[in-house]
Short mmCIF file of N, CA and C in Angstrom, two decimals:
data_model
loop_
_atom_site.label_atom_id
_atom_site.label_comp_id
_atom_site.label_asym_id
_atom_site.label_seq_id
_atom_site.Cartn_x
_atom_site.Cartn_y
_atom_site.Cartn_z
N MET S 1 21.40 -13.81 -11.37
CA MET S 1 21.88 -12.68 -12.15
C MET S 1 22.40 -11.61 -11.18
N PRO S 2 23.69 -11.30 -11.22
CA PRO S 2 24.25 -10.30 -10.31
C PRO S 2 23.66 -8.91 -10.55
N GLY S 3 23.45 -8.19 -9.48
CA GLY S 3 22.95 -6.83 -9.58
C GLY S 3 21.46 -6.72 -9.85
N ARG S 4 20.75 -7.82 -9.81
CA ARG S 4 19.31 -7.81 -10.06
C ARG S 4 18.60 -7.19 -8.85
N VAL S 5 17.69 -6.25 -9.13
CA VAL S 5 16.95 -5.59 -8.06
C VAL S 5 15.49 -6.04 -8.15
N LEU S 6 14.98 -6.52 -7.03
CA LEU S 6 13.59 -6.96 -6.97
C LEU S 6 12.79 -5.98 -6.14
N ILE S 7 11.53 -5.78 -6.53
CA ILE S 7 10.66 -4.90 -5.76
C ILE S 7 9.43 -5.67 -5.32
N LYS S 8 8.94 -5.31 -4.15
CA LYS S 8 7.74 -5.94 -3.61
C LYS S 8 6.52 -5.15 -4.05
N ARG S 9 5.36 -5.67 -3.73
CA ARG S 9 4.08 -5.10 -4.15
C ARG S 9 3.97 -3.61 -3.81
N ARG S 10 4.29 -3.23 -2.61
CA ARG S 10 4.15 -1.83 -2.19
C ARG S 10 5.02 -0.91 -3.05
N GLN S 11 6.24 -1.35 -3.31
CA GLN S 11 7.14 -0.56 -4.15
C GLN S 11 6.62 -0.47 -5.58
N LEU S 12 6.07 -1.57 -6.08
CA LEU S 12 5.51 -1.57 -7.43
C LEU S 12 4.36 -0.58 -7.54
N LEU S 13 3.48 -0.58 -6.55
CA LEU S 13 2.31 0.30 -6.58
C LEU S 13 2.70 1.77 -6.45
N GLN S 14 3.84 2.06 -5.84
CA GLN S 14 4.34 3.44 -5.80
C GLN S 14 4.89 3.86 -7.16
N LYS S 15 5.43 2.91 -7.88
CA LYS S 15 6.07 3.18 -9.16
C LYS S 15 5.07 3.21 -10.31
N VAL S 16 4.07 2.34 -10.27
CA VAL S 16 3.09 2.20 -11.35
C VAL S 16 1.72 2.58 -10.82
N PRO S 17 1.11 3.65 -11.32
CA PRO S 17 -0.16 4.13 -10.77
C PRO S 17 -1.37 3.35 -11.29
N LEU S 18 -1.36 2.05 -11.08
CA LEU S 18 -2.47 1.19 -11.44
C LEU S 18 -2.90 0.42 -10.20
N CYS S 19 -4.16 0.00 -10.17
CA CYS S 19 -4.60 -0.80 -9.03
C CYS S 19 -4.08 -2.24 -9.19
N GLU S 20 -4.06 -2.97 -8.10
CA GLU S 20 -3.54 -4.34 -8.10
C GLU S 20 -4.29 -5.22 -9.09
N ARG S 21 -5.60 -5.05 -9.19
CA ARG S 21 -6.41 -5.88 -10.08
C ARG S 21 -6.04 -5.63 -11.55
N THR S 22 -5.80 -4.39 -11.90
CA THR S 22 -5.41 -4.05 -13.27
C THR S 22 -4.05 -4.66 -13.59
N ILE S 23 -3.12 -4.57 -12.66
CA ILE S 23 -1.80 -5.16 -12.85
C ILE S 23 -1.92 -6.67 -13.05
N LEU S 24 -2.73 -7.32 -12.22
CA LEU S 24 -2.93 -8.77 -12.35
C LEU S 24 -3.51 -9.12 -13.72
N ASN S 25 -4.50 -8.37 -14.16
CA ASN S 25 -5.10 -8.62 -15.47
C ASN S 25 -4.08 -8.43 -16.60
N LEU S 26 -3.27 -7.39 -16.51
CA LEU S 26 -2.24 -7.16 -17.52
C LEU S 26 -1.21 -8.29 -17.52
N GLU S 27 -0.83 -8.75 -16.34
CA GLU S 27 0.12 -9.88 -16.24
C GLU S 27 -0.46 -11.12 -16.92
N LYS S 28 -1.71 -11.42 -16.64
CA LYS S 28 -2.35 -12.61 -17.22
C LYS S 28 -2.38 -12.55 -18.74
N ARG S 29 -2.52 -11.34 -19.29
CA ARG S 29 -2.57 -11.17 -20.74
C ARG S 29 -1.18 -11.02 -21.36
N GLY S 30 -0.14 -11.05 -20.51
CA GLY S 30 1.22 -10.94 -21.01
C GLY S 30 1.62 -9.52 -21.38
N LYS S 31 0.92 -8.54 -20.81
CA LYS S 31 1.17 -7.14 -21.14
C LYS S 31 1.84 -6.37 -19.99
N PHE S 32 2.33 -7.09 -19.00
CA PHE S 32 3.01 -6.48 -17.86
C PHE S 32 4.01 -7.52 -17.34
N PRO S 33 5.16 -7.07 -16.81
CA PRO S 33 6.12 -8.03 -16.28
C PRO S 33 5.48 -8.97 -15.23
N ARG S 34 5.82 -10.23 -15.30
CA ARG S 34 5.23 -11.22 -14.41
C ARG S 34 5.91 -11.20 -13.04
N ARG S 35 5.09 -11.32 -12.03
CA ARG S 35 5.59 -11.47 -10.67
C ARG S 35 6.11 -12.90 -10.51
N PHE S 36 6.92 -13.11 -9.52
CA PHE S 36 7.34 -14.47 -9.19
C PHE S 36 7.46 -14.60 -7.69
N CYS S 37 7.34 -15.82 -7.23
CA CYS S 37 7.34 -16.09 -5.78
C CYS S 37 8.75 -16.14 -5.24
N ILE S 38 8.95 -15.42 -4.15
CA ILE S 38 10.20 -15.47 -3.41
C ILE S 38 10.04 -16.52 -2.32
N THR S 39 8.90 -16.44 -1.62
CA THR S 39 8.51 -17.44 -0.62
C THR S 39 7.03 -17.74 -0.88
N SER S 40 6.45 -18.56 -0.03
CA SER S 40 5.04 -18.89 -0.22
C SER S 40 4.13 -17.68 0.02
N ARG S 41 4.65 -16.64 0.69
CA ARG S 41 3.82 -15.47 1.01
C ARG S 41 4.35 -14.17 0.41
N LEU S 42 5.40 -14.24 -0.37
CA LEU S 42 6.01 -13.02 -0.90
C LEU S 42 6.25 -13.14 -2.40
N VAL S 43 5.73 -12.17 -3.14
CA VAL S 43 6.00 -12.09 -4.57
C VAL S 43 6.82 -10.84 -4.85
N ALA S 44 7.52 -10.85 -5.98
CA ALA S 44 8.34 -9.70 -6.36
C ALA S 44 8.35 -9.56 -7.87
N TRP S 45 8.75 -8.37 -8.31
CA TRP S 45 8.91 -8.07 -9.72
C TRP S 45 10.35 -7.62 -9.93
N ASP S 46 10.87 -7.87 -11.11
CA ASP S 46 12.20 -7.42 -11.46
C ASP S 46 12.11 -5.94 -11.82
N LEU S 47 12.83 -5.09 -11.11
CA LEU S 47 12.77 -3.65 -11.33
C LEU S 47 13.13 -3.27 -12.76
N LYS S 48 14.12 -3.93 -13.32
CA LYS S 48 14.54 -3.63 -14.69
C LYS S 48 13.40 -3.89 -15.68
N GLU S 49 12.65 -4.97 -15.49
CA GLU S 49 11.52 -5.29 -16.36
C GLU S 49 10.40 -4.25 -16.21
N VAL S 50 10.15 -3.84 -14.97
CA VAL S 50 9.10 -2.83 -14.73
C VAL S 50 9.50 -1.50 -15.36
N ASP S 51 10.75 -1.10 -15.19
CA ASP S 51 11.22 0.15 -15.80
C ASP S 51 11.13 0.08 -17.32
N ALA S 52 11.45 -1.07 -17.90
CA ALA S 52 11.35 -1.23 -19.36
C ALA S 52 9.89 -1.11 -19.80
N TRP S 53 8.96 -1.68 -19.04
CA TRP S 53 7.53 -1.58 -19.37
C TRP S 53 7.08 -0.12 -19.33
N ILE S 54 7.51 0.62 -18.32
CA ILE S 54 7.15 2.04 -18.21
C ILE S 54 7.69 2.80 -19.43
N ALA S 55 8.94 2.53 -19.81
CA ALA S 55 9.53 3.19 -20.98
C ALA S 55 8.74 2.86 -22.25
N GLU S 56 8.29 1.62 -22.40
CA GLU S 56 7.47 1.23 -23.56
C GLU S 56 6.16 2.01 -23.58
N GLN S 57 5.55 2.18 -22.42
CA GLN S 57 4.29 2.92 -22.36
C GLN S 57 4.50 4.38 -22.75
N GLN S 58 5.61 4.95 -22.30
CA GLN S 58 5.90 6.35 -22.65
C GLN S 58 6.14 6.49 -24.14
N THR S 59 6.88 5.57 -24.73
CA THR S 59 7.16 5.61 -26.16
C THR S 59 5.88 5.46 -26.95
N ALA S 60 5.04 4.51 -26.57
CA ALA S 60 3.78 4.28 -27.28
C ALA S 60 2.88 5.51 -27.20
N ALA S 61 2.90 6.19 -26.08
CA ALA S 61 2.04 7.37 -25.90
C ALA S 61 2.48 8.53 -26.80
N ARG S 62 3.74 8.53 -27.20
CA ARG S 62 4.27 9.62 -28.03
C ARG S 62 4.12 9.36 -29.52
N LEU S 63 3.75 8.14 -29.90
CA LEU S 63 3.63 7.82 -31.32
C LEU S 63 2.41 8.50 -31.93
N PRO S 64 2.54 8.97 -33.16
CA PRO S 64 1.39 9.57 -33.82
C PRO S 64 0.29 8.52 -34.03
N GLY S 65 -0.93 8.96 -33.89
CA GLY S 65 -2.05 8.05 -34.08
C GLY S 65 -2.42 7.26 -32.84
N THR S 66 -1.66 7.41 -31.76
CA THR S 66 -1.99 6.74 -30.52
C THR S 66 -3.09 7.52 -29.83
N PRO S 67 -4.17 6.84 -29.44
CA PRO S 67 -5.24 7.56 -28.75
C PRO S 67 -4.72 8.19 -27.46
N GLN S 68 -5.00 9.44 -27.27
CA GLN S 68 -4.60 10.16 -26.07
C GLN S 68 -5.80 10.31 -25.16
N ALA S 69 -5.54 10.41 -23.89
CA ALA S 69 -6.62 10.63 -22.93
C ALA S 69 -7.27 11.98 -23.22
N GLN S 70 -8.56 12.00 -23.26
CA GLN S 70 -9.30 13.23 -23.52
C GLN S 70 -9.87 13.77 -22.21
N PRO S 71 -9.90 15.08 -22.04
CA PRO S 71 -10.50 15.62 -20.82
C PRO S 71 -12.00 15.30 -20.81
N LEU S 72 -12.50 15.09 -19.63
CA LEU S 72 -13.92 14.82 -19.48
C LEU S 72 -14.71 16.09 -19.78
N SER S 73 -15.70 15.97 -20.63
CA SER S 73 -16.55 17.13 -20.89
C SER S 73 -17.76 17.06 -19.98
N ARG S 74 -18.13 18.17 -19.48
CA ARG S 74 -19.27 18.23 -18.58
C ARG S 74 -20.47 18.76 -19.34
N SER S 75 -21.57 18.10 -19.15
CA SER S 75 -22.78 18.60 -19.81
C SER S 75 -23.31 19.78 -19.00
N PRO S 76 -23.95 20.72 -19.67
CA PRO S 76 -24.46 21.90 -18.96
C PRO S 76 -25.47 21.48 -17.90
N SER S 77 -25.43 22.17 -16.79
CA SER S 77 -26.38 21.88 -15.70
C SER S 77 -27.77 22.33 -16.10
N LYS S 78 -28.75 21.58 -15.67
CA LYS S 78 -30.14 21.94 -15.99
C LYS S 78 -30.82 22.53 -14.80
#
């Protein structure tokens, strides 16, 4: 596919603020773009797929009824 941009693990981790284990788990469940092997020691992700996933997460976060992150409440010190 002409114009396809691939990113390596380091670039992915700069773009997506998740740990490698979380990304792997999401990939296995089909909820994150799948990596593929370039060589026996190098994997890559399609940048367009990763950007689309990020856009989906942003859209889902804006939908009404979507659980939002709540600030941590601290219990009073004793």
